[in-house]
XYZ file of N, CA and C in Angstrom:
852
model
N 0.919 -1.218 0.081
C -0.006 -0.095 0.045
C 0.986 1.293 0.049
N 1.992 1.139 0.712
C 2.817 2.293 0.877
C 3.569 2.753 -0.443
N 3.993 1.704 -1.254
C 4.574 1.680 -2.452
C 3.299 2.280 -3.407
N 2.282 1.867 -3.246
C 1.191 2.445 -4.265
C 1.031 4.029 -3.886
N 1.133 4.272 -2.813
C 0.902 5.667 -2.450
C 2.053 6.523 -3.040
N 3.231 6.092 -2.880
C 4.275 6.542 -3.315
C 4.369 6.850 -4.894
N 3.887 5.732 -5.587
C 3.717 5.708 -6.977
C 2.727 6.847 -7.496
N 1.524 6.862 -6.576
C 0.568 7.946 -6.978
C 1.192 9.307 -6.713
N 2.027 9.403 -5.770
C 2.521 10.680 -5.373
C 3.543 11.227 -6.451
N 4.254 10.207 -6.926
C 5.284 10.666 -8.021
C 4.488 10.981 -9.246
N 3.359 10.198 -9.504
C 2.560 10.714 -10.796
C 2.061 12.171 -10.533
N 1.638 12.401 -9.169
C 1.162 13.779 -9.204
C 2.183 14.978 -9.044
N 3.639 14.415 -8.650
C 4.628 15.200 -8.772
C 5.040 15.864 -10.152
N 4.799 14.921 -11.033
C 5.196 15.032 -12.673
C 3.772 15.542 -13.219
N 2.932 15.681 -12.476
C 1.406 15.977 -13.260
C 1.357 15.105 -14.666
N 1.297 13.757 -14.446
C 1.177 12.841 -15.406
C 0.073 13.246 -16.611
N -0.951 14.053 -16.069
C -2.195 14.215 -16.688
C -1.500 15.417 -17.862
N -0.531 16.170 -17.539
C -0.181 17.238 -18.470
C 0.680 16.490 -19.675
N 0.803 15.331 -19.683
C 1.523 14.650 -20.891
C 0.615 14.948 -22.089
N -0.715 15.187 -21.935
C -1.349 15.469 -23.123
C -0.849 16.811 -23.902
N -0.161 17.561 -23.308
C 0.421 18.747 -24.031
C 1.396 18.413 -25.108
N 2.352 17.530 -24.627
C 3.404 17.225 -25.594
C 3.183 15.958 -26.576
N 2.496 14.897 -25.970
C 2.383 13.833 -26.812
C 1.693 13.907 -28.210
N 0.681 14.620 -28.303
C 0.119 14.886 -29.517
C 0.964 15.287 -30.552
N 1.893 16.307 -30.176
C 2.791 17.006 -31.174
C 3.927 15.983 -31.431
N 4.083 15.230 -30.599
C 5.286 14.323 -30.793
C 4.954 13.277 -31.727
N 3.509 12.739 -31.794
C 2.948 11.797 -32.698
C 2.640 12.571 -34.090
N 2.336 13.704 -33.857
C 2.094 14.688 -35.236
C 3.463 14.414 -36.036
N 4.728 14.722 -35.384
C 5.793 14.597 -36.145
C 6.153 13.067 -36.658
N 5.800 12.228 -35.620
C 6.072 10.729 -36.075
C 5.205 10.398 -37.136
N 3.879 10.763 -37.359
C 3.120 10.396 -38.457
C 3.289 11.203 -39.757
N 3.748 12.539 -39.585
C 3.847 13.297 -40.663
C 5.390 12.965 -41.576
N 6.219 12.220 -40.922
C 7.558 12.140 -41.346
C 7.392 11.192 -42.519
N 6.578 10.259 -42.905
C 6.363 9.338 -43.844
C 4.913 9.169 -44.529
N 4.755 8.654 -45.589
C 3.538 8.401 -46.365
C 2.633 7.582 -45.462
N 3.299 6.601 -44.872
C 2.645 5.565 -43.909
C 2.753 5.807 -42.630
N 1.999 5.245 -41.626
C 2.084 5.380 -40.304
C 3.335 4.246 -39.836
N 3.941 4.704 -38.863
C 5.137 3.987 -38.473
C 4.663 2.716 -37.812
N 5.542 1.624 -37.743
C 5.292 0.425 -37.081
C 4.780 0.578 -35.796
N 4.052 -0.361 -35.253
C 3.574 -0.415 -33.958
C 4.697 -0.433 -32.920
N 5.668 -1.020 -33.338
C 7.063 -1.062 -32.283
C 7.551 0.073 -32.111
N 7.636 0.911 -33.388
C 8.317 2.173 -33.365
C 7.500 3.031 -32.491
N 6.143 3.053 -32.672
C 5.096 3.887 -32.033
C 5.174 3.856 -30.457
N 5.220 2.521 -30.045
C 5.314 2.142 -28.744
C 6.716 2.713 -27.987
N 7.800 2.302 -28.614
C 9.131 2.694 -28.104
C 9.247 4.092 -27.995
N 8.760 4.949 -29.184
C 8.880 6.400 -28.988
C 7.874 6.908 -28.113
N 6.855 6.517 -27.937
C 5.892 6.977 -26.983
C 6.437 6.989 -25.416
N 7.237 5.592 -25.250
C 7.823 5.421 -23.891
C 9.058 6.191 -23.614
N 9.734 6.677 -24.923
C 10.850 7.679 -24.849
C 10.386 8.910 -24.402
N 9.001 9.323 -24.926
C 8.527 10.662 -24.621
C 8.068 10.746 -23.154
N 7.299 9.769 -22.702
C 6.789 9.684 -21.396
C 8.069 9.671 -20.380
N 9.092 9.127 -20.641
C 10.290 9.247 -19.998
C 11.017 10.433 -19.775
N 11.210 11.149 -21.015
C 11.760 12.461 -21.049
C 11.064 13.424 -20.253
N 9.738 13.437 -20.398
C 8.890 14.550 -19.676
C 8.991 14.214 -18.170
N 8.849 12.900 -17.878
C 8.924 12.568 -16.511
C 10.202 13.008 -15.910
N 11.417 13.012 -16.639
C 12.705 13.428 -16.135
C 12.650 14.780 -15.682
N 12.133 15.481 -16.866
C 12.241 17.058 -17.015
C 11.281 17.513 -15.572
N 10.219 16.956 -15.499
C 9.387 17.453 -14.319
C 9.947 17.053 -12.929
N 10.386 15.746 -12.930
C 11.053 15.387 -11.646
C 12.178 16.194 -11.277
N 13.071 16.569 -12.205
C 14.071 17.273 -11.734
C 13.873 18.739 -11.566
N 12.866 19.114 -12.138
C 12.241 20.654 -11.827
C 11.973 20.659 -10.555
N 11.166 19.700 -9.920
C 10.475 19.747 -8.721
C 11.650 19.550 -7.676
N 12.337 18.651 -7.858
C 13.661 18.594 -7.103
C 14.496 19.692 -7.022
N 14.832 20.464 -7.905
C 15.606 21.742 -7.771
C 14.819 22.888 -7.366
N 13.556 22.881 -7.462
C 12.637 23.897 -7.042
C 12.067 23.699 -5.598
N 12.497 22.671 -4.828
C 11.783 22.179 -3.583
C 11.804 23.447 -2.669
N 12.804 24.058 -2.553
C 13.278 25.099 -1.466
C 12.158 26.329 -2.035
N 12.032 26.728 -3.343
C 11.267 27.794 -3.703
C 9.602 27.192 -3.378
N 9.515 26.121 -3.790
C 8.074 25.580 -3.481
C 7.420 25.765 -2.192
N 8.424 25.473 -1.148
C 8.076 25.266 0.183
C 7.736 26.842 0.805
N 8.100 27.984 -0.084
C 7.825 29.207 0.273
C 6.838 29.938 -0.522
N 6.323 29.033 -1.410
C 5.167 29.791 -2.388
C 3.934 29.176 -1.918
N 2.896 29.959 -1.355
C 1.555 29.494 -1.093
C 1.033 28.606 -2.020
N 1.024 28.757 -3.485
C 0.510 27.957 -4.515
C 1.001 26.656 -4.561
N 2.283 26.415 -4.121
C 2.846 24.920 -4.249
C 2.951 24.299 -3.157
N 2.344 24.636 -2.055
C 2.492 23.781 -0.669
C 2.030 22.559 -0.743
N 1.265 22.183 -1.566
C 0.777 20.839 -1.671
C 1.297 19.834 -2.480
N 2.306 20.391 -3.187
C 3.091 19.568 -3.910
C 3.882 18.352 -3.105
N 3.863 17.077 -3.599
C 4.309 15.821 -2.899
C 5.665 16.064 -2.108
N 6.578 16.647 -2.950
C 7.974 16.550 -2.354
C 7.942 17.792 -1.211
N 6.930 18.819 -1.148
C 6.821 19.900 -0.032
C 6.307 19.263 1.017
N 5.144 18.409 0.986
C 4.394 17.695 2.031
C 5.132 16.545 2.632
N 6.134 16.194 1.832
C 6.900 14.955 2.332
C 6.329 13.597 2.229
N 5.232 13.622 1.036
C 4.603 12.406 0.679
C 5.846 11.396 0.062
N 6.708 12.241 -0.542
C 8.012 11.457 -1.236
C 9.125 12.241 -0.787
N 10.227 11.478 -0.738
C 11.471 12.152 -0.135
C 12.228 12.484 -1.373
N 13.352 13.508 -1.325
C 14.102 13.889 -2.177
C 14.878 12.600 -3.031
N 15.287 11.829 -2.178
C 15.986 10.483 -2.677
C 15.048 9.730 -3.378
N 13.714 9.461 -3.182
C 12.926 8.788 -4.066
C 12.594 9.648 -5.151
N 12.425 10.870 -5.461
C 12.415 11.643 -6.571
C 13.467 11.568 -7.333
N 14.721 11.474 -6.878
C 15.729 11.594 -7.557
C 16.032 10.303 -8.184
N 15.912 9.365 -7.627
C 15.975 7.876 -8.164
C 14.810 7.705 -9.389
N 13.816 8.287 -9.114
C 12.800 8.244 -10.171
C 13.117 8.956 -11.369
N 13.572 10.210 -10.896
C 13.887 11.074 -12.161
C 14.928 10.730 -13.008
N 16.087 10.204 -12.331
C 17.344 9.340 -12.892
C 16.964 8.303 -13.730
N 16.087 7.510 -13.225
C 15.545 6.318 -14.054
C 14.707 6.659 -15.247
N 13.859 7.675 -15.036
C 13.540 8.219 -16.335
C 14.332 8.700 -17.520
N 15.334 9.458 -17.018
C 16.424 9.860 -17.768
C 16.891 8.676 -18.530
N 17.493 7.768 -17.862
C 18.163 6.601 -18.484
C 17.149 5.872 -19.371
N 15.943 5.901 -18.880
C 14.923 5.198 -19.788
C 14.675 5.888 -21.319
N 14.728 7.166 -21.224
C 14.750 8.090 -22.304
C 15.987 7.602 -23.095
N 17.041 7.543 -22.649
C 18.326 7.268 -23.483
C 18.264 5.759 -24.036
N 17.735 4.852 -23.278
C 17.732 3.609 -23.628
C 16.645 3.156 -25.003
N 15.436 3.965 -24.770
C 14.333 4.102 -25.854
C 14.785 4.674 -26.870
N 15.361 5.762 -26.873
C 16.038 6.473 -27.996
C 16.990 5.647 -28.841
N 17.966 4.851 -27.964
C 18.972 4.065 -28.381
C 18.379 2.966 -29.532
N 16.995 2.463 -29.029
C 16.429 1.456 -29.626
C 15.838 2.103 -31.115
N 15.641 3.373 -31.176
C 15.165 4.030 -32.375
C 16.390 4.327 -33.363
N 17.311 5.122 -32.999
C 18.461 5.235 -33.848
C 19.252 6.471 -33.062
N 20.470 6.656 -33.752
C 21.591 7.410 -32.972
C 21.012 9.084 -33.112
N 20.406 9.488 -33.959
C 19.831 10.791 -33.990
C 18.915 11.081 -32.741
N 18.217 10.135 -32.341
C 17.331 10.315 -31.350
C 18.202 10.387 -30.039
N 19.211 9.540 -30.089
C 20.020 9.498 -28.669
C 20.645 10.832 -28.588
N 21.099 11.445 -29.792
C 21.690 12.900 -29.525
C 20.819 13.865 -29.078
N 19.485 13.821 -29.680
C 18.291 14.801 -29.306
C 18.049 14.558 -27.870
N 17.902 13.370 -27.453
C 17.465 12.980 -26.090
C 18.649 13.660 -25.123
N 19.931 13.628 -25.519
C 20.750 14.173 -24.551
C 20.678 15.753 -24.484
N 20.307 16.106 -25.828
C 20.104 17.661 -25.815
C 18.856 18.137 -24.854
N 17.820 17.214 -24.910
C 16.669 17.630 -24.321
C 16.816 17.371 -22.717
N 17.648 16.428 -22.379
C 17.957 16.151 -20.850
C 18.667 17.399 -20.296
N 19.737 17.955 -21.184
C 20.463 19.154 -20.622
C 19.534 20.371 -20.647
N 18.665 20.528 -21.657
C 17.736 21.620 -21.621
C 16.951 21.649 -20.447
N 16.365 20.427 -20.107
C 15.434 20.155 -19.015
C 16.153 20.677 -17.609
N 17.491 20.305 -17.484
C 18.162 20.929 -16.398
C 18.229 22.185 -16.335
N 18.687 23.019 -17.473
C 18.781 24.217 -17.654
C 17.535 25.055 -17.410
N 16.402 24.595 -17.825
C 15.087 25.222 -17.495
C 14.777 25.225 -16.082
N 15.129 24.260 -15.351
C 14.971 24.269 -13.823
C 15.732 25.561 -13.227
N 16.768 25.734 -13.944
C 17.633 26.915 -13.220
C 17.323 28.234 -13.985
N 16.638 28.170 -15.169
C 16.555 29.537 -15.938
C 15.971 30.635 -15.096
N 14.732 30.267 -14.630
C 14.204 31.654 -13.876
C 14.937 32.465 -12.869
N 16.051 31.522 -12.375
C 16.977 32.251 -11.543
C 17.842 33.250 -12.131
N 18.013 33.247 -13.458
C 18.802 34.278 -14.326
C 18.331 34.755 -15.547
N 17.101 34.435 -15.994
C 16.684 34.893 -17.195
C 15.129 35.126 -17.397
N 14.514 36.018 -17.920
C 12.896 36.172 -17.910
C 12.699 35.293 -19.447
N 13.599 34.828 -20.082
C 13.305 33.936 -21.153
C 13.157 32.326 -20.896
N 13.013 32.090 -19.743
C 12.650 31.086 -19.097
C 11.524 30.095 -20.048
N 10.595 31.007 -20.252
C 9.332 30.397 -20.902
C 9.836 29.695 -22.284
N 10.816 30.463 -22.966
C 11.066 29.951 -24.304
C 12.076 28.682 -24.222
N 12.655 28.462 -23.076
C 13.183 27.155 -22.968
C 12.344 26.156 -22.748
N 11.397 26.318 -22.016
C 10.298 25.450 -21.813
C 9.820 25.193 -23.232
N 9.439 26.059 -23.885
C 8.743 26.019 -25.298
C 9.701 25.273 -26.306
N 10.951 25.543 -25.977
C 11.908 25.013 -26.979
C 11.952 23.240 -26.701
N 11.857 23.020 -25.376
C 12.039 21.567 -25.046
C 10.699 20.719 -25.497
N 9.486 21.251 -25.351
C 8.338 20.641 -26.019
C 8.356 21.010 -27.479
N 8.831 22.026 -28.049
C 9.028 22.233 -29.510
C 9.894 21.102 -30.123
N 10.742 20.439 -29.520
C 11.579 19.575 -30.094
C 10.673 18.367 -30.041
N 9.636 17.996 -29.290
C 8.975 16.715 -29.654
C 8.612 16.371 -31.033
N 7.976 17.303 -31.785
C 7.674 16.965 -33.425
C 8.978 16.474 -33.988
N 9.876 17.356 -33.744
C 11.421 16.818 -34.467
C 11.589 15.600 -33.962
N 11.428 15.202 -32.730
C 11.823 13.900 -32.208
C 11.174 12.963 -32.958
N 9.946 12.976 -32.966
C 8.899 12.259 -33.730
C 9.436 11.920 -35.410
N 9.924 13.083 -35.759
C 10.140 13.019 -37.332
C 11.469 11.936 -37.343
N 12.416 12.367 -36.428
C 13.659 11.651 -36.446
C 13.547 10.028 -36.009
N 12.529 9.822 -35.315
C 12.254 8.381 -34.840
C 12.070 7.496 -36.094
N 11.513 7.990 -36.990
C 11.267 7.111 -38.290
C 12.511 6.985 -39.078
N 13.635 7.507 -38.622
C 14.706 7.418 -39.570
C 14.752 8.464 -40.633
N 13.825 9.213 -41.057
C 13.652 10.350 -42.041
C 14.588 11.457 -41.806
N 15.168 11.942 -42.794
C 16.268 13.078 -42.568
C 15.255 14.290 -42.317
N 15.947 15.081 -41.523
C 15.415 16.446 -40.844
C 15.120 17.292 -42.178
N 13.949 17.956 -41.990
C 13.529 18.887 -43.173
C 12.963 20.057 -42.348
N 12.599 21.056 -43.298
C 12.101 22.449 -42.579
C 10.777 22.008 -42.147
N 9.931 20.973 -42.409
C 8.525 20.763 -42.007
C 8.609 20.563 -40.558
N 9.299 19.768 -39.734
C 9.042 19.216 -38.414
C 9.504 20.548 -37.384
N 10.440 21.399 -38.237
C 11.083 22.411 -37.617
C 9.851 23.635 -37.303
N 9.083 23.780 -38.426
C 7.913 24.698 -38.575
C 6.931 24.253 -37.522
N 6.531 22.874 -37.418
C 5.699 22.510 -36.394
C 6.238 22.911 -35.032
N 7.614 22.436 -34.682
C 8.108 22.756 -33.548
C 8.250 24.196 -33.178
N 8.235 25.014 -34.054
C 8.321 26.534 -33.652
C 6.915 26.810 -33.250
N 5.885 26.315 -34.055
C 4.550 26.453 -33.623
C 4.268 26.227 -32.195
N 4.771 25.078 -31.816
C 4.749 24.551 -30.431
C 5.441 25.304 -29.407
N 6.723 25.744 -29.790
C 7.578 26.571 -28.891
C 6.750 27.804 -28.479
N 6.153 28.673 -29.687
C 5.402 29.842 -29.275
C 4.161 29.496 -28.555
N 3.535 28.477 -28.783
C 2.299 27.950 -27.988
C 2.688 27.919 -26.518
N 3.782 27.106 -26.284
C 3.977 26.785 -24.841
C 4.582 28.086 -24.206
N 5.368 28.884 -24.781
C 5.945 29.975 -24.191
C 4.876 31.046 -24.076
N 3.756 31.257 -24.811
C 2.692 31.972 -24.481
C 1.880 31.516 -23.370
N 1.532 30.203 -23.291
C 0.611 29.853 -22.104
C 1.561 29.554 -20.859
N 2.922 29.403 -20.914
C 3.531 29.469 -19.823
C 3.677 30.935 -19.182
N 3.650 32.005 -19.859
C 3.577 33.355 -19.647
C 2.291 33.617 -18.687
N 1.122 33.176 -19.474
C -0.093 33.212 -18.559
C 0.037 32.686 -17.306
N 0.555 31.418 -17.391
C 0.446 30.666 -15.988
C 1.440 31.356 -15.039
N 2.527 31.898 -15.312
C 3.528 32.553 -14.441
C 2.791 33.839 -13.940
N 1.808 34.221 -14.646
C 1.221 35.550 -14.160
C 0.725 35.581 -12.565
N 0.316 34.266 -12.072
C -0.222 33.989 -10.938
C 0.729 34.156 -9.744
N 2.276 33.948 -10.258
C 3.181 34.072 -9.187
C 3.873 35.171 -9.106
N 3.433 36.368 -9.816
C 3.918 37.594 -9.923
C 4.381 38.203 -8.911
N 3.577 38.182 -7.814
C 4.179 38.808 -6.599
C 5.177 38.060 -5.983
N 5.050 36.769 -5.805
C 6.053 35.942 -5.286
C 7.364 35.972 -5.764
N 7.352 35.797 -7.198
C 8.535 35.761 -8.101
C 9.389 37.284 -7.814
N 8.457 38.355 -7.920
C 9.234 39.627 -7.456
C 10.006 39.823 -6.176
N 9.243 39.149 -5.183
C 9.837 39.192 -3.951
C 11.138 38.420 -3.826
N 11.008 37.293 -4.493
C 11.956 36.177 -4.358
C 13.298 36.508 -5.311
N 13.008 37.685 -6.059
C 13.988 37.678 -7.125
C 14.195 36.923 -8.325
N 13.070 36.120 -8.695
C 12.828 35.419 -9.827
C 12.649 35.951 -11.105
N 12.966 35.308 -12.178
C 12.547 36.162 -13.402
C 11.568 35.489 -14.236
N 10.755 36.280 -15.045
C 9.635 35.783 -15.716
C 9.480 37.060 -16.742
N 8.525 36.798 -17.645
C 7.961 37.982 -18.440
C 7.111 38.787 -17.637
N 6.366 38.331 -16.666
C 5.316 39.187 -15.861
C 6.425 40.135 -15.000
N 7.337 39.470 -14.469
C 8.368 40.204 -13.511
C 8.992 41.298 -14.332
N 9.548 41.068 -15.511
C 10.361 41.852 -16.301
C 9.376 43.094 -16.868
N 8.251 42.809 -17.248
C 7.465 43.643 -17.975
C 6.239 44.412 -17.428
N 5.884 43.264 -16.328
C 4.477 43.792 -15.622
C 3.598 42.612 -16.298
N 2.290 42.723 -15.586
C 1.278 41.695 -15.947
C 0.780 41.986 -17.230
N 0.345 43.289 -17.727
C -0.213 43.639 -18.731
C 0.488 43.373 -20.049
N 1.623 43.823 -19.943
C 2.548 43.753 -20.977
C 3.061 42.370 -21.313
N 2.931 41.627 -20.251
C 3.465 40.173 -20.408
C 2.370 39.397 -21.070
N 0.959 39.796 -20.703
C -0.104 39.156 -21.495
C -0.282 39.492 -22.919
N 0.385 40.640 -23.212
C 0.233 41.194 -24.593
C 1.472 40.413 -25.303
N 2.415 39.982 -24.732
C 3.529 39.260 -25.248
C 2.958 37.835 -25.510
N 2.255 37.450 -24.532
C 1.673 35.920 -24.603
C 0.816 35.927 -25.804
N -0.171 36.934 -26.145
C -0.939 36.967 -27.233
C -0.169 36.867 -28.674
N 0.859 37.738 -28.560
C 1.784 37.827 -29.717
C 2.441 36.619 -29.979
N 2.838 35.979 -29.182
C 3.358 34.401 -29.286
C 2.279 33.492 -29.885
N 1.270 33.766 -29.392
C 0.256 32.638 -29.899
C -0.227 33.000 -31.252
N -0.087 34.296 -31.726
C -0.405 34.660 -33.116
C 0.712 34.054 -33.994
N 1.980 33.928 -33.618
C 2.861 33.248 -34.136
C 2.833 31.739 -34.127
N 2.143 31.129 -33.174
C 1.801 29.861 -33.344
C 0.842 29.455 -34.338
N -0.141 30.206 -34.567
C -0.838 29.855 -35.863
C -0.263 30.138 -37.131
N 0.461 31.253 -37.009
C 1.435 31.307 -38.440
C 2.108 29.934 -38.876
N 2.705 29.493 -37.777
C 3.747 28.331 -38.113
C 2.887 27.133 -38.178
N 1.838 26.987 -37.477
C 0.962 25.824 -37.828
C 0.241 25.727 -39.220
N 0.079 27.117 -39.746
C -0.513 27.348 -41.105
C 0.837 27.021 -42.021
N 1.926 27.449 -41.782
C 2.760 27.093 -42.887
C 3.180 25.609 -42.752
N 3.165 24.907 -41.561
C 3.193 23.454 -41.383
C 2.234 22.760 -42.489
N 0.977 23.300 -42.329
C -0.040 22.617 -43.172
C 0.327 22.985 -44.644
N 0.798 23.989 -45.190
C 1.245 24.285 -46.506
C 2.459 23.206 -46.692
N 3.325 23.209 -45.777
C 4.503 22.091 -46.177
C 3.993 20.710 -46.333
N 3.063 20.275 -45.586
C 2.660 18.997 -45.633
C 1.426 18.829 -46.803
N 1.161 19.928 -47.403
C 0.098 19.782 -48.239
C -1.233 19.274 -47.799
N -1.647 19.753 -46.549
C -2.949 19.422 -45.961
C -4.116 20.114 -46.524
N -5.320 19.423 -46.414
C -6.089 19.862 -47.276
C -7.009 21.129 -46.729
N -8.059 21.596 -47.308
C -8.644 22.755 -47.045
C -9.158 22.849 -45.356
N -9.673 21.477 -44.989
C -10.177 21.526 -43.583
C -9.138 21.666 -42.401
N -7.903 21.708 -42.834
C -6.892 21.974 -41.806
C -6.862 23.521 -41.558
N -7.428 24.289 -42.415
C -7.447 25.778 -42.213
C -8.578 26.133 -41.335
N -9.535 25.208 -41.590
C -10.575 25.350 -40.609
C -10.447 24.740 -39.116
N -9.586 23.974 -39.129
C -9.113 23.415 -37.595
C -8.182 24.590 -37.104
N -7.522 25.293 -38.058
C -6.689 26.344 -37.446
C -7.520 27.898 -36.967
N -8.622 27.717 -37.611
C -9.500 28.801 -37.228
C -10.223 28.581 -35.831
N -10.472 27.198 -35.500
C -10.856 26.847 -34.389
C -10.003 26.840 -33.247
N -8.749 26.550 -33.549
C -7.584 26.688 -32.570
C -7.306 28.072 -32.427
N -7.268 28.984 -33.368
C -7.440 30.449 -32.959
C -8.341 30.845 -32.143
N -9.646 30.506 -32.231
C -10.915 30.782 -31.338
C -10.425 30.318 -29.978
N -9.902 29.220 -29.962
C -9.648 28.682 -28.394
C -8.333 29.675 -27.803
N -7.510 29.857 -28.681
C -6.508 30.916 -27.987
C -6.924 32.155 -27.543
N -7.959 32.568 -28.622
C -8.575 34.100 -28.247
C -9.238 33.786 -26.825
N -10.258 32.704 -26.613
C -10.891 32.585 -25.625
C -9.954 32.398 -24.280
N -8.950 31.797 -24.638
C -7.907 31.602 -23.376
C -7.460 33.043 -22.861
N -7.136 33.897 -23.888
C -6.810 35.369 -23.471
C -7.941 36.074 -23.091
N -9.013 35.784 -23.493
C -10.188 36.538 -22.903
C -10.587 36.342 -21.297
N -10.342 35.032 -20.941
C -10.418 34.488 -19.643
C -9.358 35.191 -18.579
N -8.457 35.734 -19.068
C -7.370 36.105 -18.183
C -7.003 37.667 -18.446
N -6.842 38.510 -17.465
C -6.341 39.825 -17.588
C -5.590 40.084 -16.435
N -4.784 41.372 -16.600
C -3.812 41.597 -15.451
C -4.829 42.090 -14.301
N -5.922 42.287 -14.357
C -6.904 42.556 -13.080
C -7.534 41.547 -12.653
N -7.479 40.253 -13.486
C -8.340 39.212 -12.934
C -7.668 37.897 -13.354
N -6.859 37.233 -12.446
C -6.235 35.980 -12.861
C -6.799 34.710 -12.259
N -8.239 34.980 -11.683
C -8.734 33.769 -11.161
C -9.090 32.596 -12.189
N -8.972 32.820 -13.329
C -9.243 31.618 -14.288
C -7.941 31.312 -15.134
N -6.960 31.554 -14.430
C -5.817 31.010 -15.013
C -5.432 29.490 -15.339
N -6.040 28.651 -14.483
C -5.951 27.420 -14.489
C -6.873 26.843 -15.586
N -8.142 27.436 -15.665
C -9.033 27.118 -16.903
C -8.311 27.478 -18.289
N -7.739 28.623 -18.166
C -7.232 29.049 -19.615
C -5.782 28.021 -19.678
N -5.043 27.689 -18.692
C -3.856 26.899 -18.906
C -4.143 25.558 -19.093
N -5.038 24.883 -18.339
C -4.881 23.451 -18.645
C -6.032 22.911 -19.417
N -7.337 23.587 -19.218
C -8.613 22.925 -19.875
C -8.625 23.536 -21.476
N -8.273 24.587 -21.713
C -8.228 24.988 -23.061
C -7.161 24.426 -23.981
N -5.979 24.328 -23.430
C -4.548 23.831 -24.011
C -4.811 22.470 -24.220
N -5.507 21.956 -23.184
C -5.615 20.013 -23.403
C -6.338 19.994 -24.532
N -7.224 20.887 -25.000
C -8.108 20.606 -26.194
C -7.095 20.783 -27.477
N -6.402 21.787 -27.403
C -5.684 22.190 -28.538
C -4.747 21.348 -29.080
N -3.963 20.766 -28.303
C -3.027 19.580 -28.894
C -3.554 18.540 -29.572
N -4.542 17.606 -28.803
C -5.164 16.613 -29.474
C -6.066 17.076 -30.897
N -6.414 18.155 -30.625
C -7.290 18.859 -32.060
C -6.297 18.899 -33.299
N -5.143 19.342 -32.882
C -4.227 19.603 -34.048
C -3.728 18.116 -34.574
N -3.347 17.285 -33.705
C -3.124 15.856 -34.140
C -4.208 15.193 -34.928
N -5.551 15.308 -34.466
C -6.618 14.938 -35.030
C -6.908 15.701 -36.588
N -6.624 16.805 -36.446
C -6.736 17.672 -37.683
C -5.707 17.066 -38.712
N -4.360 16.841 -38.393
C -3.308 16.273 -39.183
C -3.724 15.115 -39.839
N -4.314 14.145 -39.107
C -4.772 12.773 -39.417
C -5.697 13.035 -40.466
N -6.913 13.856 -40.280
C -7.995 13.909 -40.921
C -7.756 14.777 -42.333
N -6.758 15.530 -42.291
C -6.672 16.416 -43.464
C -5.395 16.028 -44.270
N -4.678 15.002 -43.900
C -3.673 14.464 -44.861
C -3.956 13.887 -46.206
N -3.235 14.366 -47.350
C -3.641 13.924 -48.579
C -3.599 12.354 -48.650
C-alpha cells in the first residue's frame, strides 16, 4: 500500500495528466515524417521515450525547485513539499526516467540519442533558468517544441524544414501559455528575485506578449499545413484553434487571474489533440 501511495505521489509530482500537451505533437511529427504510419513497435518505443523524457524533466524541476516551492503558497501541496515522497525517491525516479529516455532512444536510432541528450540538458537548464533570465518560458517552449522533431527523427527520416515549422508553432504556443501561468506567481517571483515575463514587463505587457506569441503559433501551424500539403479542412481547424486561443486570453487579464488554471490546462488540453486529429483527417 505504501509503494502504491508513493507511485501515485510521483505521478502527481510530475503531473502525469499534462502529458497531453506534448504527446500529440510528438505523434504529429512521427506520423508526418512518412507517407505511411510507423510500425507499432516504433510507435510504442517512441511513446515510452517521450513519457520518460517528460517525467525526467518534471521530476528534476520539482527537486531543484523544492526550496522555492516550500515558500510559495500556491505550491505548498506538492508531494515533495508535503513529504509524501522524499528527495531521494524523487531523484531515483527522475534519473531512472532519464536513463529510460536514453535506452528507448537508442532502440530508435543514433539521432534520437543525440536529441535525447540535448533534451536532458535543456530540462536541467530550464529548472535553473528563472533564476537568471526572463526567457525561461522559451526554454520550456523549446523543450516541448523538439517533440515533433523527435517524432520525425524516430522514423529514420532526414530532418527537413517541416518538423521545424511544427516545432516553432509548439514553442510559441508553450511560451505563450507559460507566461499566462506565470502571472499568478508575479508577486512571489518579484519578492524572491526570480525572473519571468510578468516580472520583467508587468502583468499587462506580459499578457500582450503571450498573445503575440500565440499569433506566431497559428502562423507556424499554417505554414506546417502548407509544407505537408494538408487539405482545406486544416485551415478550418486552425480557425478553431485560433478561437480557443482567443478565448484563453479573454479569460485572463492583468486585473483578474482567477481563471488562469482554466485557460492554462483545460483549453490547451483541447488544442494539442485537436491539431493531431486535424493532421490525421486532413492529410492527402
